[in-house]
Short mmCIF file of C-alpha atoms in Angstrom, two decimals:
data_model
loop_
_atom_site.label_atom_id
_atom_site.label_comp_id
_atom_site.label_asym_id
_atom_site.label_seq_id
_atom_site.Cartn_x
_atom_site.Cartn_y
_atom_site.Cartn_z
CA MET E 159 0.00 0.00 0.00
CA SER E 160 1.26 3.47 -0.84
CA THR E 161 2.15 5.81 1.98
CA MET E 162 -0.03 8.88 2.08
CA LEU E 163 0.49 12.34 3.57
CA HIS E 164 -2.79 13.93 4.62
CA LEU E 165 -2.77 17.75 4.72
CA ILE E 166 -5.31 19.40 7.01
CA ASN E 167 -5.45 23.20 6.71
CA LYS E 168 -8.90 23.90 8.16
CA SER E 169 -9.83 24.38 11.81
CA PRO E 170 -11.55 21.25 13.16
CA PHE E 171 -14.02 23.55 14.89
CA ASP E 172 -15.05 25.07 11.55
CA ARG E 173 -14.93 22.16 9.08
CA ASN E 174 -15.11 18.39 9.38
CA ALA E 175 -12.01 17.71 7.23
CA LEU E 176 -10.02 16.41 10.20
CA ASP E 177 -12.89 14.19 11.40
CA THR E 178 -13.22 12.57 8.00
CA CYS E 179 -9.47 12.26 7.56
CA LEU E 180 -9.09 10.51 10.93
CA ARG E 181 -11.92 8.17 9.95
CA LEU E 182 -10.47 7.23 6.56
CA ALA E 183 -6.69 7.45 6.96
CA LYS E 184 -5.04 4.01 6.98
CA THR E 185 -2.53 2.90 9.57
CA GLY E 186 0.98 3.91 8.56
CA SER E 187 0.04 7.16 6.89
CA SER E 188 0.87 10.66 8.10
CA VAL E 189 -1.15 13.76 8.92
CA LEU E 190 0.30 17.28 8.69
CA LEU E 191 -1.70 20.00 10.46
CA LEU E 192 -1.08 23.42 8.92
CA GLU E 193 -2.69 26.88 8.65
CA ASP E 194 -5.93 26.81 10.70
CA GLY E 195 -5.49 23.05 11.06
CA VAL E 196 -2.94 23.67 13.82
CA TYR E 197 -5.77 24.31 16.30
CA ALA E 198 -6.32 20.54 16.30
CA ALA E 199 -2.84 20.03 17.78
CA MET E 200 -3.49 21.74 21.12
CA SER E 201 -3.49 19.33 24.05
CA GLY E 202 -5.89 21.59 25.96
CA GLY E 203 -8.39 21.68 23.11
CA SER E 204 -11.41 19.47 22.62
CA TYR E 205 -9.91 17.69 19.58
CA ALA E 206 -7.04 16.27 21.62
CA LYS E 207 -8.84 12.99 22.20
CA ALA E 208 -9.72 12.40 18.54
CA VAL E 209 -6.08 12.93 17.56
CA SER E 210 -4.63 10.96 20.47
CA ASP E 211 -6.92 8.03 19.69
CA ARG E 212 -5.08 7.50 16.39
CA MET E 213 -1.61 8.31 17.68
CA GLY E 214 0.58 5.29 16.98
CA GLU E 215 -1.42 4.24 13.91
CA LEU E 216 -0.84 7.59 12.21
CA THR E 217 2.16 9.92 12.45
CA PHE E 218 1.16 13.49 13.24
CA TYR E 219 3.06 16.63 12.31
CA VAL E 220 2.27 20.32 12.80
CA LEU E 221 3.73 23.24 10.85
CA GLY E 222 5.67 25.40 13.34
CA PRO E 223 5.37 28.75 11.52
CA ASP E 224 1.57 28.46 11.61
CA VAL E 225 1.65 27.68 15.35
CA SER E 226 3.79 30.77 16.03
CA ALA E 227 1.65 33.01 13.82
CA ARG E 228 -1.40 32.14 15.90
CA GLY E 229 0.35 32.84 19.20
CA LEU E 230 0.27 29.19 20.26
CA ASP E 231 3.95 28.68 21.11
CA ASP E 232 3.09 28.83 24.83
CA LYS E 233 0.32 26.22 24.52
CA PRO E 234 1.30 22.55 24.89
CA LEU E 235 0.88 20.30 21.87
CA ILE E 236 -0.64 16.84 22.07
CA ASP E 237 2.06 14.31 23.04
CA GLY E 238 3.67 12.69 20.03
CA ILE E 239 3.09 15.44 17.47
CA ASP E 240 6.29 16.49 15.70
CA VAL E 241 6.83 20.15 14.79
CA VAL E 242 8.22 20.75 11.30
CA ASP E 243 9.26 23.90 9.40
CA TYR E 244 8.75 24.57 5.68
CA GLY E 245 11.82 22.49 4.83
CA GLY E 246 10.37 19.62 6.84
CA PHE E 247 7.07 20.06 4.98
CA VAL E 248 8.89 19.59 1.67
CA ASP E 249 10.69 16.51 3.05
CA LEU E 250 7.35 14.98 4.07
CA VAL E 251 5.89 15.53 0.61
CA VAL E 252 8.94 13.87 -0.96
CA GLU E 253 9.01 10.95 1.49
CA HIS E 254 5.37 9.99 0.90
CA GLU E 255 4.16 8.56 -2.36
CA THR E 256 0.97 10.61 -2.31
CA ALA E 257 -0.08 13.89 -0.70
CA GLN E 258 -3.75 14.55 -0.19
CA SER E 259 -5.01 18.02 0.64
CA TRP E 260 -8.30 17.88 2.54
CA LEU E 261 -10.05 21.10 1.53
CA MET R 239 -27.61 71.29 7.82
CA GLU R 240 -27.31 68.27 5.57
CA PRO R 241 -30.46 66.60 4.21
CA TRP R 242 -29.92 63.52 6.37
CA GLU R 243 -29.72 65.63 9.50
CA GLU R 244 -33.21 67.10 9.18
CA ASP R 245 -35.01 64.39 11.08
CA GLY R 246 -34.26 65.83 14.48
CA PRO R 247 -32.14 64.29 17.21
CA GLU R 248 -29.54 61.78 16.12
CA VAL R 249 -30.65 58.18 16.35
CA VAL R 250 -28.17 55.85 18.04
CA LYS R 251 -28.54 52.20 17.11
CA ARG R 252 -27.02 49.18 18.76
CA PHE R 253 -24.54 47.49 16.40
CA MET R 254 -22.98 44.13 17.23
CA TYR R 255 -20.09 42.65 15.21
CA VAL R 256 -19.76 38.89 15.64
CA ASN R 257 -16.34 37.37 14.88
CA ARG R 258 -16.47 33.61 14.27
CA ARG R 259 -13.30 32.91 12.22
CA ALA R 260 -9.68 32.24 13.09
CA PRO R 261 -7.08 34.77 11.90
CA TYR R 262 -4.76 34.23 8.87
CA GLY R 263 -6.44 31.10 7.43
CA THR R 264 -9.07 33.34 5.84
CA ILE R 265 -9.43 37.10 5.41
CA TYR R 266 -12.63 37.39 7.49
CA ALA R 267 -10.99 38.32 10.80
CA LEU R 268 -8.94 41.20 9.38
CA GLU R 269 -11.85 42.50 7.28
CA CYS R 270 -14.21 42.51 10.24
CA LEU R 271 -11.69 44.37 12.40
CA GLU R 272 -11.41 47.06 9.72
CA VAL R 273 -15.19 47.33 9.48
CA VAL R 274 -15.45 47.78 13.25
CA LEU R 275 -12.80 50.52 13.28
CA ILE R 276 -14.57 52.36 10.43
CA ALA R 277 -17.98 51.97 12.05
CA ALA R 278 -16.64 53.27 15.35
CA ALA R 279 -16.32 56.72 13.75
CA PHE R 280 -20.12 57.04 13.49
CA ASP R 281 -20.87 57.42 17.21
CA GLN R 282 -23.15 54.41 17.44
CA ASP R 283 -23.49 51.90 20.26
CA VAL R 284 -20.93 49.30 19.13
CA SER R 285 -20.18 45.95 20.67
CA VAL R 286 -17.75 43.31 19.37
CA VAL R 287 -18.20 39.61 20.03
CA PHE R 288 -15.70 36.78 19.67
CA VAL R 289 -17.22 33.32 19.48
CA ASP R 290 -16.23 29.93 17.96
CA ASP R 291 -12.80 30.22 16.23
CA GLY R 292 -13.16 34.01 16.51
CA VAL R 293 -11.71 33.79 20.03
CA CYS R 294 -8.39 32.75 18.43
CA GLN R 295 -8.08 36.25 16.94
CA LEU R 296 -7.34 37.60 20.42
CA LYS R 297 -4.61 35.10 21.37
CA LYS R 298 -1.60 37.06 22.60
CA ASP R 299 2.01 36.61 21.38
CA GLN R 300 1.14 36.08 17.71
CA ASP R 301 4.29 36.06 15.55
CA THR R 302 3.67 35.93 11.80
CA THR R 303 7.30 36.44 10.73
CA ALA R 304 7.69 32.95 9.32
CA ILE R 305 4.41 32.85 7.38
CA GLY R 306 4.99 36.18 5.65
CA MET R 307 1.66 37.74 6.62
CA LYS R 308 0.89 40.94 8.50
CA ASN R 309 0.35 40.44 12.22
CA PHE R 310 -2.77 42.50 12.86
CA SER R 311 -3.37 41.32 16.42
CA ASN R 312 -1.96 44.52 17.95
CA THR R 313 -4.69 46.48 16.15
CA TYR R 314 -7.25 45.07 18.61
CA ARG R 315 -5.59 47.30 21.20
CA ALA R 316 -6.84 50.28 19.16
CA LEU R 317 -10.48 49.40 19.84
CA ASP R 318 -10.21 51.15 23.20
CA ASP R 319 -8.89 54.32 21.51
CA TYR R 320 -11.95 54.25 19.25
CA ASP R 321 -14.18 54.03 22.34
CA VAL R 322 -15.21 50.48 21.50
CA GLU R 323 -15.39 49.19 25.04
CA LYS R 324 -18.01 46.45 24.84
CA ILE R 325 -15.94 43.43 23.90
CA TYR R 326 -17.45 40.07 24.70
CA VAL R 327 -15.90 36.60 24.46
CA GLU R 328 -17.91 33.42 24.80
CA LYS R 329 -16.69 31.24 27.67
CA GLU R 330 -17.59 27.96 25.97
CA SER R 331 -15.56 28.82 22.86
CA LEU R 332 -12.46 29.62 24.94
CA GLU R 333 -12.70 26.38 26.89
CA ALA R 334 -13.14 24.19 23.81
CA ARG R 335 -9.83 25.56 22.49
CA GLY R 336 -7.89 25.22 25.74
CA LEU R 337 -7.72 29.01 26.18
CA THR R 338 -8.39 31.27 29.16
CA GLU R 339 -8.97 34.99 29.62
CA GLU R 340 -5.25 35.34 30.53
CA ASP R 341 -4.33 34.20 27.00
CA LEU R 342 -5.98 37.23 25.39
CA ILE R 343 -4.26 40.37 24.10
CA ILE R 344 -6.86 42.85 25.41
CA PRO R 345 -9.21 43.04 28.40
CA VAL R 346 -12.57 41.50 27.55
CA GLU R 347 -15.75 40.45 29.25
CA VAL R 348 -16.05 36.67 29.23
CA LEU R 349 -19.69 35.61 29.13
CA ALA R 350 -21.49 32.28 29.14
CA ALA R 351 -23.59 31.55 26.07
CA ASP R 352 -26.92 32.39 27.69
CA GLN R 353 -25.68 35.80 28.89
CA LEU R 354 -24.17 36.54 25.49
CA GLY R 355 -27.42 35.50 23.86
CA ASP R 356 -29.32 38.00 25.99
CA ILE R 357 -27.07 40.86 24.84
CA MET R 358 -27.30 39.72 21.23
CA ALA R 359 -31.08 39.73 21.43
CA GLN R 360 -31.06 43.43 22.39
CA GLN R 361 -29.22 44.60 19.25
CA ASP R 362 -30.68 46.60 16.36
CA VAL R 363 -28.08 45.38 13.86
CA VAL R 364 -25.92 42.23 14.04
CA ILE R 365 -23.13 41.72 11.50
CA SER R 366 -21.41 38.33 11.51
CA SER R 367 -18.20 37.17 9.87
#
């Protein structure tokens, strides 16, 4: 099976892209939270459980510049989420066979 | 006297601006802030509400250097200079996002949904974005 990178750029509180992604993404694939998607990465937020429930099956990443832009550097991320920069974003796209943007 | 001033004493209406979007991901937050600052010049009864992802607009310590966008969060501090003093934030929206009043860039009044609903019901004009 091909490895897939799922890109979530919408707030989980505004759109159901993350919900559907977490429902459909197969074990072994990766999820990158970026732009307004970074709100899903906050351990104090109400989406922490939905993300944590698939931690281990999926690899989660969050785009650091979008976290900083939103003033969230002082807010703890969900355990196990890796922070990447734009270079890391490019690496993820290259490392996975397919990238899917959930719009 | 201008034609629109002939109707006697000035009528003051209650205007409420409801912010429901996160900053930067879309243009709604910045546009609404600009509308509020323009509207504040008209001496009306203005209140500004932050609910749902709108509460994220007020998160302090925003740093947009790395995303190449303008950080407009400091502009919320100007609301006070424009005599916009009724700023309400919904408690439930803050809690769902792991935020507290201490996380916000300006002083606000945090209200539970039923209290906020009461104030909303008293408005003459409600503009949401």
